[in-house]
Tab-separated table of C-alpha atoms in Angstrom:
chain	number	residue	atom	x	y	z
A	1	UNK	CA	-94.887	-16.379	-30.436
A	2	UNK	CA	-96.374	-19.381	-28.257
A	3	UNK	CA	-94.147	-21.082	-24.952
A	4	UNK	CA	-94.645	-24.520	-24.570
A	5	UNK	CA	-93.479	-26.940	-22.284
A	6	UNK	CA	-92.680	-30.373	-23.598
A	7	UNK	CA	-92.270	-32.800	-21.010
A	8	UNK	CA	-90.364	-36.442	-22.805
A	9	UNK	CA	-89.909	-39.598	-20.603
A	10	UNK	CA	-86.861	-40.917	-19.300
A	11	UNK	CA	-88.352	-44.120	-20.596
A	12	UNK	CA	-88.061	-42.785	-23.987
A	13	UNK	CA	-84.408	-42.237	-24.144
A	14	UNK	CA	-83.851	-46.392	-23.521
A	15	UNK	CA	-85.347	-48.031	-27.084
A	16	UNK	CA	-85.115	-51.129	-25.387
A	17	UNK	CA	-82.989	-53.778	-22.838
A	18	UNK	CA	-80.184	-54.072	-25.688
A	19	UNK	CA	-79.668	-50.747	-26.028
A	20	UNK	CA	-79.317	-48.936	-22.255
A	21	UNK	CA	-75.507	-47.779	-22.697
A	22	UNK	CA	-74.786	-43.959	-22.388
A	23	UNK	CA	-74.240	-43.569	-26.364
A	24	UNK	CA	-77.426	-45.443	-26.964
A	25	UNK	CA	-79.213	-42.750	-25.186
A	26	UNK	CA	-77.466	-40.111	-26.668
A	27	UNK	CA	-78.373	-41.517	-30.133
A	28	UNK	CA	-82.418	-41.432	-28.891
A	29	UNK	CA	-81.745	-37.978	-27.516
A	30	UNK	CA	-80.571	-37.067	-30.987
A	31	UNK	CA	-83.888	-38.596	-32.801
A	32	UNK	CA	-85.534	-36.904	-30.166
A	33	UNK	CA	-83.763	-33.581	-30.758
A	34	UNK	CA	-84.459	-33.519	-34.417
A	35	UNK	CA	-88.745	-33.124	-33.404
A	36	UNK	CA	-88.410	-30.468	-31.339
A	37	UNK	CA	-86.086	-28.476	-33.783
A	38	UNK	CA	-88.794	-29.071	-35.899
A	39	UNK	CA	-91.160	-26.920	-33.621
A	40	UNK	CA	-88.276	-24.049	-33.149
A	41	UNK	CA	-88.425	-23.642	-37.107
A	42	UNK	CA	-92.067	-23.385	-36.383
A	43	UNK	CA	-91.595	-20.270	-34.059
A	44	UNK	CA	-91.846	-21.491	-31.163
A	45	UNK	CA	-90.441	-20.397	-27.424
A	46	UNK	CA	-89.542	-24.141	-25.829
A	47	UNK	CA	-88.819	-25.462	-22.494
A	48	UNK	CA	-88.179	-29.208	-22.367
A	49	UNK	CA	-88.339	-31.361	-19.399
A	50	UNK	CA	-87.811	-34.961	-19.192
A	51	UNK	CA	-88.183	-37.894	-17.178
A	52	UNK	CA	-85.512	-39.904	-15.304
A	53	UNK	CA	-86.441	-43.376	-14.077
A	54	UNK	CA	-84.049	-45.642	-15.794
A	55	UNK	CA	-81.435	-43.553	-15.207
A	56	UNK	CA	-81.717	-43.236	-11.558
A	57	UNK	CA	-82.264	-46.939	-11.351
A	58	UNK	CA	-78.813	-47.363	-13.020
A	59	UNK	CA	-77.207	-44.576	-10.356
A	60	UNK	CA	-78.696	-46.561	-7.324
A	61	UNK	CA	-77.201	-50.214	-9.177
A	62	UNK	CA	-73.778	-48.591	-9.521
A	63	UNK	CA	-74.188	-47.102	-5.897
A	64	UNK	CA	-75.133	-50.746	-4.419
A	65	UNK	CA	-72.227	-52.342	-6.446
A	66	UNK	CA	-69.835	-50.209	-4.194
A	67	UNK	CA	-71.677	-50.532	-1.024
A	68	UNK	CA	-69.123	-50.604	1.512
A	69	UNK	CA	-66.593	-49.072	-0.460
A	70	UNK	CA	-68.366	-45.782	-1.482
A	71	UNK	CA	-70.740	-43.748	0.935
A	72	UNK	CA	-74.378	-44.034	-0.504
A	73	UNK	CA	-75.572	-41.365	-3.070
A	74	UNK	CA	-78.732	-39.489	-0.922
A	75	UNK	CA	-81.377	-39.682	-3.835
A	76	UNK	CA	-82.001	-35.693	-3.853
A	77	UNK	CA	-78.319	-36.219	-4.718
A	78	UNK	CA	-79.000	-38.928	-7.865
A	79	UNK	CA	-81.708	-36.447	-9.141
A	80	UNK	CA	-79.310	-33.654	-9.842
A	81	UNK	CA	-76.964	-36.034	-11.139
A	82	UNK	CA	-79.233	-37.008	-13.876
A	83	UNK	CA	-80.603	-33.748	-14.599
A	84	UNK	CA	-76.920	-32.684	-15.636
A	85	UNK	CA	-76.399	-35.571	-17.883
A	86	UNK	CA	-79.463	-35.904	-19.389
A	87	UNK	CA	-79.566	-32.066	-19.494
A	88	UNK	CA	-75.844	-32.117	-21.054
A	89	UNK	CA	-77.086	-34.683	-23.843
A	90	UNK	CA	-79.932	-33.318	-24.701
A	91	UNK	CA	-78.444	-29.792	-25.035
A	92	UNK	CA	-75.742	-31.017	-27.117
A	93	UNK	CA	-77.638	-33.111	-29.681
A	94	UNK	CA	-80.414	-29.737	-29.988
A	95	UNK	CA	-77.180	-27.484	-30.735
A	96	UNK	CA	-76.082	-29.532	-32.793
A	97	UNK	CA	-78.860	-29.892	-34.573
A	98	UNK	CA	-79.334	-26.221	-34.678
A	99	UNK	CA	-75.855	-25.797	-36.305
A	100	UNK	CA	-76.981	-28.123	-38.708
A	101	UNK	CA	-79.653	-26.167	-39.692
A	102	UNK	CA	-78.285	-22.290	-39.485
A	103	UNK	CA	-79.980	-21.717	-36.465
A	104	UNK	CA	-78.547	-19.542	-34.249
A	105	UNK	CA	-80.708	-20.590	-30.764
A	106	UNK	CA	-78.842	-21.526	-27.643
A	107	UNK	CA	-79.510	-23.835	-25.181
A	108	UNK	CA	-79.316	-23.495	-21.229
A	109	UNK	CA	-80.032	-26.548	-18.781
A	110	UNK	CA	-81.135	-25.386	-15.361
A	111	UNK	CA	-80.618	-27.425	-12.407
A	112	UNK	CA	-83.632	-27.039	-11.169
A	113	UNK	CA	-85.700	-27.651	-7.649
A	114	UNK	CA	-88.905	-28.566	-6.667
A	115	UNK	CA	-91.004	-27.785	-3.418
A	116	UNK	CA	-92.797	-30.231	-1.493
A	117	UNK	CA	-94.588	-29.515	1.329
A	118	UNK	CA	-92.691	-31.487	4.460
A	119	UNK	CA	-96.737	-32.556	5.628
A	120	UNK	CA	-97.508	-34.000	2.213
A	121	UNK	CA	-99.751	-37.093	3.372
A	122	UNK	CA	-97.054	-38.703	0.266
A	123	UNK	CA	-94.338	-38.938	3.371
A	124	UNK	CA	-96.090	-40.665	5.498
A	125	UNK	CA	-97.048	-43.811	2.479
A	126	UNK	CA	-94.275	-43.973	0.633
A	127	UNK	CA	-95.233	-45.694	-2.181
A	128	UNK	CA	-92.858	-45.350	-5.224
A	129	UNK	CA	-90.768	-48.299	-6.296
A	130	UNK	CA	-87.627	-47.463	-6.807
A	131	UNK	CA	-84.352	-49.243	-7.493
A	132	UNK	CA	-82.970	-53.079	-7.694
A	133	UNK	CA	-84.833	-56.152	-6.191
A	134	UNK	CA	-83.622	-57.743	-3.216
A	135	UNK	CA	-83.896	-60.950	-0.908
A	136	UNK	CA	-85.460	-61.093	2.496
A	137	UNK	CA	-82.161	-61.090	4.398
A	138	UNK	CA	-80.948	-58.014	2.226
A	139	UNK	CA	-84.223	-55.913	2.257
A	140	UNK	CA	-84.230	-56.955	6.285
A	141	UNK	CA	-80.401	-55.631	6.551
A	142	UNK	CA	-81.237	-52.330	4.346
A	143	UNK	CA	-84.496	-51.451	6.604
A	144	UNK	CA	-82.248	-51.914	9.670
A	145	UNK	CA	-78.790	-50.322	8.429
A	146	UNK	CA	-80.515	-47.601	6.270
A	147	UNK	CA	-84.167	-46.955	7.464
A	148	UNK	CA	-85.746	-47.752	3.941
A	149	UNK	CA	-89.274	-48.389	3.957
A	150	UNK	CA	-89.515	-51.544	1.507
A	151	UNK	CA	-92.167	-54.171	0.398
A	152	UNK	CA	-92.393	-56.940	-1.029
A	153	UNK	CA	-93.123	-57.646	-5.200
A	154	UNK	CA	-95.491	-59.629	-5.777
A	155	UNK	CA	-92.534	-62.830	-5.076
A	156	UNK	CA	-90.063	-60.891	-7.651
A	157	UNK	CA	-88.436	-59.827	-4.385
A	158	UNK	CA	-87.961	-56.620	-2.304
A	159	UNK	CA	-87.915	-53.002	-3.579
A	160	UNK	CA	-86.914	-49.761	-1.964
A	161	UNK	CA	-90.140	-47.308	-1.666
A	162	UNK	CA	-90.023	-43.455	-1.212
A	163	UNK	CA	-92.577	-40.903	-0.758
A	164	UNK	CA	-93.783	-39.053	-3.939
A	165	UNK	CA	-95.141	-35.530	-2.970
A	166	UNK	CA	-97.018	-33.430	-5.341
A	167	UNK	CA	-94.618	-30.701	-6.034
A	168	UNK	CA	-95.578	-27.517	-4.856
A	169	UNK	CA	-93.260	-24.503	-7.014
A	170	UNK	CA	-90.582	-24.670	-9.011
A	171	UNK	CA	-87.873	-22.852	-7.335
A	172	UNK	CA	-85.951	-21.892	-10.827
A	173	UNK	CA	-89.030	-20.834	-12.530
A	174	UNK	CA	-88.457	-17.207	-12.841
A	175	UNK	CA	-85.119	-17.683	-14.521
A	176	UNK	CA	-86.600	-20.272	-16.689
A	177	UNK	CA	-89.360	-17.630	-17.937
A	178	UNK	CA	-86.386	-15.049	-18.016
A	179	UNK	CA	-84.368	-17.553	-20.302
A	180	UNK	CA	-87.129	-18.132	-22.517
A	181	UNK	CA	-88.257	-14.687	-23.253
A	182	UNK	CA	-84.684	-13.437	-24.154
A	183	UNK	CA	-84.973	-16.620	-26.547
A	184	UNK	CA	-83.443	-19.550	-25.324
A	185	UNK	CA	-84.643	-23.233	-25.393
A	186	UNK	CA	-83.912	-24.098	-22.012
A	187	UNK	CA	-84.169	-27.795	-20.677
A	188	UNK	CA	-85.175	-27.603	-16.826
A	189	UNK	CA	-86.955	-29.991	-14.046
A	190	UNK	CA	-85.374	-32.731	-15.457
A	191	UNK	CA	-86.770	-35.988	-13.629
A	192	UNK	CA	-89.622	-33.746	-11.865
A	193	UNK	CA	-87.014	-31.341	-10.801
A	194	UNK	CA	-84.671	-31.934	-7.277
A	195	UNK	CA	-87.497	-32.511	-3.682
A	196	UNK	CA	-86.382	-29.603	-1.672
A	197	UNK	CA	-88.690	-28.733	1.385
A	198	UNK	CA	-88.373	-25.261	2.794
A	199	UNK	CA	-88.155	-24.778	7.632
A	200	UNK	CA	-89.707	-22.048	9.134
A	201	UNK	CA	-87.047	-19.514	8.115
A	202	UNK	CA	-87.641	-20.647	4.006
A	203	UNK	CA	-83.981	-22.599	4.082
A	204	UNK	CA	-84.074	-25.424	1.225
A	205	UNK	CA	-83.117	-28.870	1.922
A	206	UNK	CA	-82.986	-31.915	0.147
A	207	UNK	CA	-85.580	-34.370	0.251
A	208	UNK	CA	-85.374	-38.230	-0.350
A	209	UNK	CA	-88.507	-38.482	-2.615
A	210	UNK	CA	-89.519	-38.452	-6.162
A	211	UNK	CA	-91.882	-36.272	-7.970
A	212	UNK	CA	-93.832	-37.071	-10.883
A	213	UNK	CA	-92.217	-35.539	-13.899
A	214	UNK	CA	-95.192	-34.400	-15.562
A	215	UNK	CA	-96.734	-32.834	-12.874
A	216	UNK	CA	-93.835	-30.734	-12.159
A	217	UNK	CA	-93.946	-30.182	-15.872
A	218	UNK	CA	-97.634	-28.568	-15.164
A	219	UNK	CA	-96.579	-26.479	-12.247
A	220	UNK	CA	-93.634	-25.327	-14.629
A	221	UNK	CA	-95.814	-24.483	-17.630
A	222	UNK	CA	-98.156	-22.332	-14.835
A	223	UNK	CA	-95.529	-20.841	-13.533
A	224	UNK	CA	-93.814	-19.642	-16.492
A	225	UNK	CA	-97.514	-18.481	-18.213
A	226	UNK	CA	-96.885	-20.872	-21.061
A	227	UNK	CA	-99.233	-21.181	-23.759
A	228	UNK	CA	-99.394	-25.045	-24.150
A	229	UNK	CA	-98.511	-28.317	-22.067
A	230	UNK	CA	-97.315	-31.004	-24.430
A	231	UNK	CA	-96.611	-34.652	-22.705
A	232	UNK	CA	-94.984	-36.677	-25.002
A	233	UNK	CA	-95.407	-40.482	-24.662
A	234	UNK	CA	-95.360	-43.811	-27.138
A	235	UNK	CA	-98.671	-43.010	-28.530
A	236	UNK	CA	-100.147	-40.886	-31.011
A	237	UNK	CA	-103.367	-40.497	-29.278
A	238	UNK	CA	-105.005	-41.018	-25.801
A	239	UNK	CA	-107.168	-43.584	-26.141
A	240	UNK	CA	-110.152	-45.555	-24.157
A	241	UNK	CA	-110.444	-49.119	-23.686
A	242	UNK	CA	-106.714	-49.043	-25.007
A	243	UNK	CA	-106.032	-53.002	-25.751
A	244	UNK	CA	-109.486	-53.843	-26.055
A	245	UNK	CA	-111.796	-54.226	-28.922
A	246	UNK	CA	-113.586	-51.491	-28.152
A	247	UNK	CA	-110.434	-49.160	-28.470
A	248	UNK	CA	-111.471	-45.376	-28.982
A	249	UNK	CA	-108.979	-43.108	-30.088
A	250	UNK	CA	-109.323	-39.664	-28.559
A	251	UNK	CA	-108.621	-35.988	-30.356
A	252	UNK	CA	-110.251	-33.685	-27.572
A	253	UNK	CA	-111.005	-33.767	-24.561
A	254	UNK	CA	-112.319	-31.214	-22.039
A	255	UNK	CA	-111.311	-31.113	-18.321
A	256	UNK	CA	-115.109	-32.326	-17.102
A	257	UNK	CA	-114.753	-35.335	-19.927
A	258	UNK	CA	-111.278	-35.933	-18.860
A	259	UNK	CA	-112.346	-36.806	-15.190
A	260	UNK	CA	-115.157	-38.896	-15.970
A	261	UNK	CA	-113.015	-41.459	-17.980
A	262	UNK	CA	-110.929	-41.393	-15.169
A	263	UNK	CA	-113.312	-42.125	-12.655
A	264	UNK	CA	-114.759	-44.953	-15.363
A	265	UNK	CA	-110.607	-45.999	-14.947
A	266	UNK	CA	-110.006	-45.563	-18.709
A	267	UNK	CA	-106.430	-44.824	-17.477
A	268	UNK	CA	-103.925	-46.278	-15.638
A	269	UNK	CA	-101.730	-45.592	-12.877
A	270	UNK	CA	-98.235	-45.587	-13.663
A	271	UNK	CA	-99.116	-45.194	-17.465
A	272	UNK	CA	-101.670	-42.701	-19.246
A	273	UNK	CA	-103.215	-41.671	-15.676
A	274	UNK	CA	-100.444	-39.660	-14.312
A	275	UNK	CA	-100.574	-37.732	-18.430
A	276	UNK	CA	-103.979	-36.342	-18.071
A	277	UNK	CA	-103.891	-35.489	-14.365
A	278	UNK	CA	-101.233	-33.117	-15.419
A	279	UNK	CA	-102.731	-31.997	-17.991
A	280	UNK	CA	-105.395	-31.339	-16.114
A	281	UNK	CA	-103.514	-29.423	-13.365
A	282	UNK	CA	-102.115	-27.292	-15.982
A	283	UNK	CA	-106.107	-26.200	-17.672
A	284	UNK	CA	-107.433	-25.893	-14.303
A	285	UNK	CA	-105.106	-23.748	-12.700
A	286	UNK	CA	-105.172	-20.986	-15.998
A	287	UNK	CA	-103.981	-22.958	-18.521
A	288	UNK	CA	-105.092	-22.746	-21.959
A	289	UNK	CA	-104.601	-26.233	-23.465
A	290	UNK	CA	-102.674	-29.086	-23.336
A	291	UNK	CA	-101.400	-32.059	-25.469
A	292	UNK	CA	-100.467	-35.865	-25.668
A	293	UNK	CA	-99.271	-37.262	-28.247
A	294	UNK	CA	-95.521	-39.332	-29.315
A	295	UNK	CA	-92.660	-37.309	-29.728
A	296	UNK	CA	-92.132	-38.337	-33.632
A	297	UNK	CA	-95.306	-36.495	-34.561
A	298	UNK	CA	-94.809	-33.638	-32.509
A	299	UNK	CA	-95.625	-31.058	-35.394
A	300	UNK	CA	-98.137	-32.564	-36.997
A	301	UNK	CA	-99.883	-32.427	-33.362
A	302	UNK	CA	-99.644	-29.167	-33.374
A	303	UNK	CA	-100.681	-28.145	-36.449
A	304	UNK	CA	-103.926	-30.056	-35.082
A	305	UNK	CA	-103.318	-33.587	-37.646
A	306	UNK	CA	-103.174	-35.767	-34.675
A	307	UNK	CA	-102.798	-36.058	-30.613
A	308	UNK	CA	-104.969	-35.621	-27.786
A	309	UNK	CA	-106.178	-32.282	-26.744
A	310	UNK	CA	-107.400	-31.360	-23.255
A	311	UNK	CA	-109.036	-27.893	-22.953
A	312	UNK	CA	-110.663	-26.072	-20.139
């Protein structure tokens, strides 16, 4: 029986501005749900990570509303916060969804840490939006008060920035691999898993960064010998020139290919680029294959109908 590793977007669990509420993510968590139960009846071992962007964004909002009030939420603080309740949805809508179907699977969401090395260049450029806008006199006040790094957007206003390390090791990932190979679907480095940087001695502490959740995903899928990546995003396929013309649907891709359209910038940052350089990670450090593709064709993906592969 095959691991994989599914990594889904925070992105994906907000259809759009008019639907952001907590039950309106629950009900795209359920959609969501129904895919990957798909792949369970397909016998596969699963570990699902996810992304967690809007939802921190929504944390920090709520934590600025009660500035002065409240003490400030540290963000290594937000990132475990949203691993438990976007770990607690998505747990609930896959049980019930296994109930539904007679399967007798459990679920376990791991709250799970990430290593970053404390020298990552990442720390020194921090360079990752994150957060509400701001005016001149507020950004200026917050950069005193709090000792954020911010810049300015492009005359939208002012946005918090914080380093984003590559992560390192997933702390958790021997009980994930445990978890999975006594059978459960276990959910873990939710939102690229909570920055923890180790001292001298090896003591953890929290970091105020935020890691890219699909390269966390990678180091997870390494770590836990899995036998395929999958990044789910809004497309079927990876695709060159995407909005041109020109447009070229991709279904394979090998590792050499995959950084020559990179270098040609077929992909962008903050979009498709951050996809393939995990997927890359993941083939170059032992993996056997990965795969992009949307999360409502997950199985026909796999049973090779559509998606992007990237092998070694």
């Amino acid at each position: 029986m095959k691991t994989i590793v599914i990594a889904i977007g925070g992105n994906s669990l907000i259809k759009d501005a008019q639907h952001m509420s907590v039950p309106d993510q629950y009900a795209a968590v359920v959609e969501t749900a129904r895919h990957i139960t798909d792949l369970l009846e397909d016998r596969y071992r699963i570990v699902v990570t996810h992304g967690n962007g809007p939802q921190v964004g929504f944390i920090l909002l709520r934590s600025e509303h009660s500035r002065g009030i409240l003490h400030q939420v540290p963000l290594d603080s937000i990132v475990a916060d949203t691993q438990g309740a976007l770990g607690y949805q998505i747990q609930q809508a896959l049980e019930n969804e296994f109930r539904r179907r007679g399967l007798k699977t459990s679920v376990a969401t791991i709250v799970t840490q990430t290593l970053v090395d404390r020298h990552d260049p990442a720390f020194a450029k921090p360079s990752k939006p994150i957060g509400q806008f701001y005016t001149c006199e507020e950004a200026e006040d917050r950069m005193r008060v709090e000792k954020w790094a911010m810049f300015e957007d492009a005359g939208r206003g002012w946005r918090r920035v914080v380093a984003s390390p590559k992560p390192v090791r997933i702390i958790e990932s021997e009980v994930v691999k445990h978890l999975v190979k006594d059978g459960y679907v276990v959910i873990a480095a939710g939102g690229g898993g909570i920055p923890v940087m180790a001292d001298e001695q090896g003591n953890l502490s929290g970091a105020a960064a935020v890691i890219d959740k699909d390269l966390a995903a990678a180091v997870l899928a390494e770590a836990i010998s899995a036998d395929l990546l999958v990044i789910a995003t809004a497309v079927d396929k990876v695709s060159l020139n995407y909005g041109k013309p020109n447009e070229q649907a991709l279904d394979s891709m090998t590792a050499a290919e995959a950084r020559r359209y990179i270098a040609e910038d077929h992909f962008q940052a903050g979009s498709m680029l951050p996809k393939i350089q995990a997927c890359l990670q993941f083939i170059e450090s032992g993996g056997r294959e990965a795969l992009i593709t949307c999360t409502a064709v997950l199985s026909a993906a796999l049973a090779g109908k559509t998606g992007t592969r990237i092998v070694g």
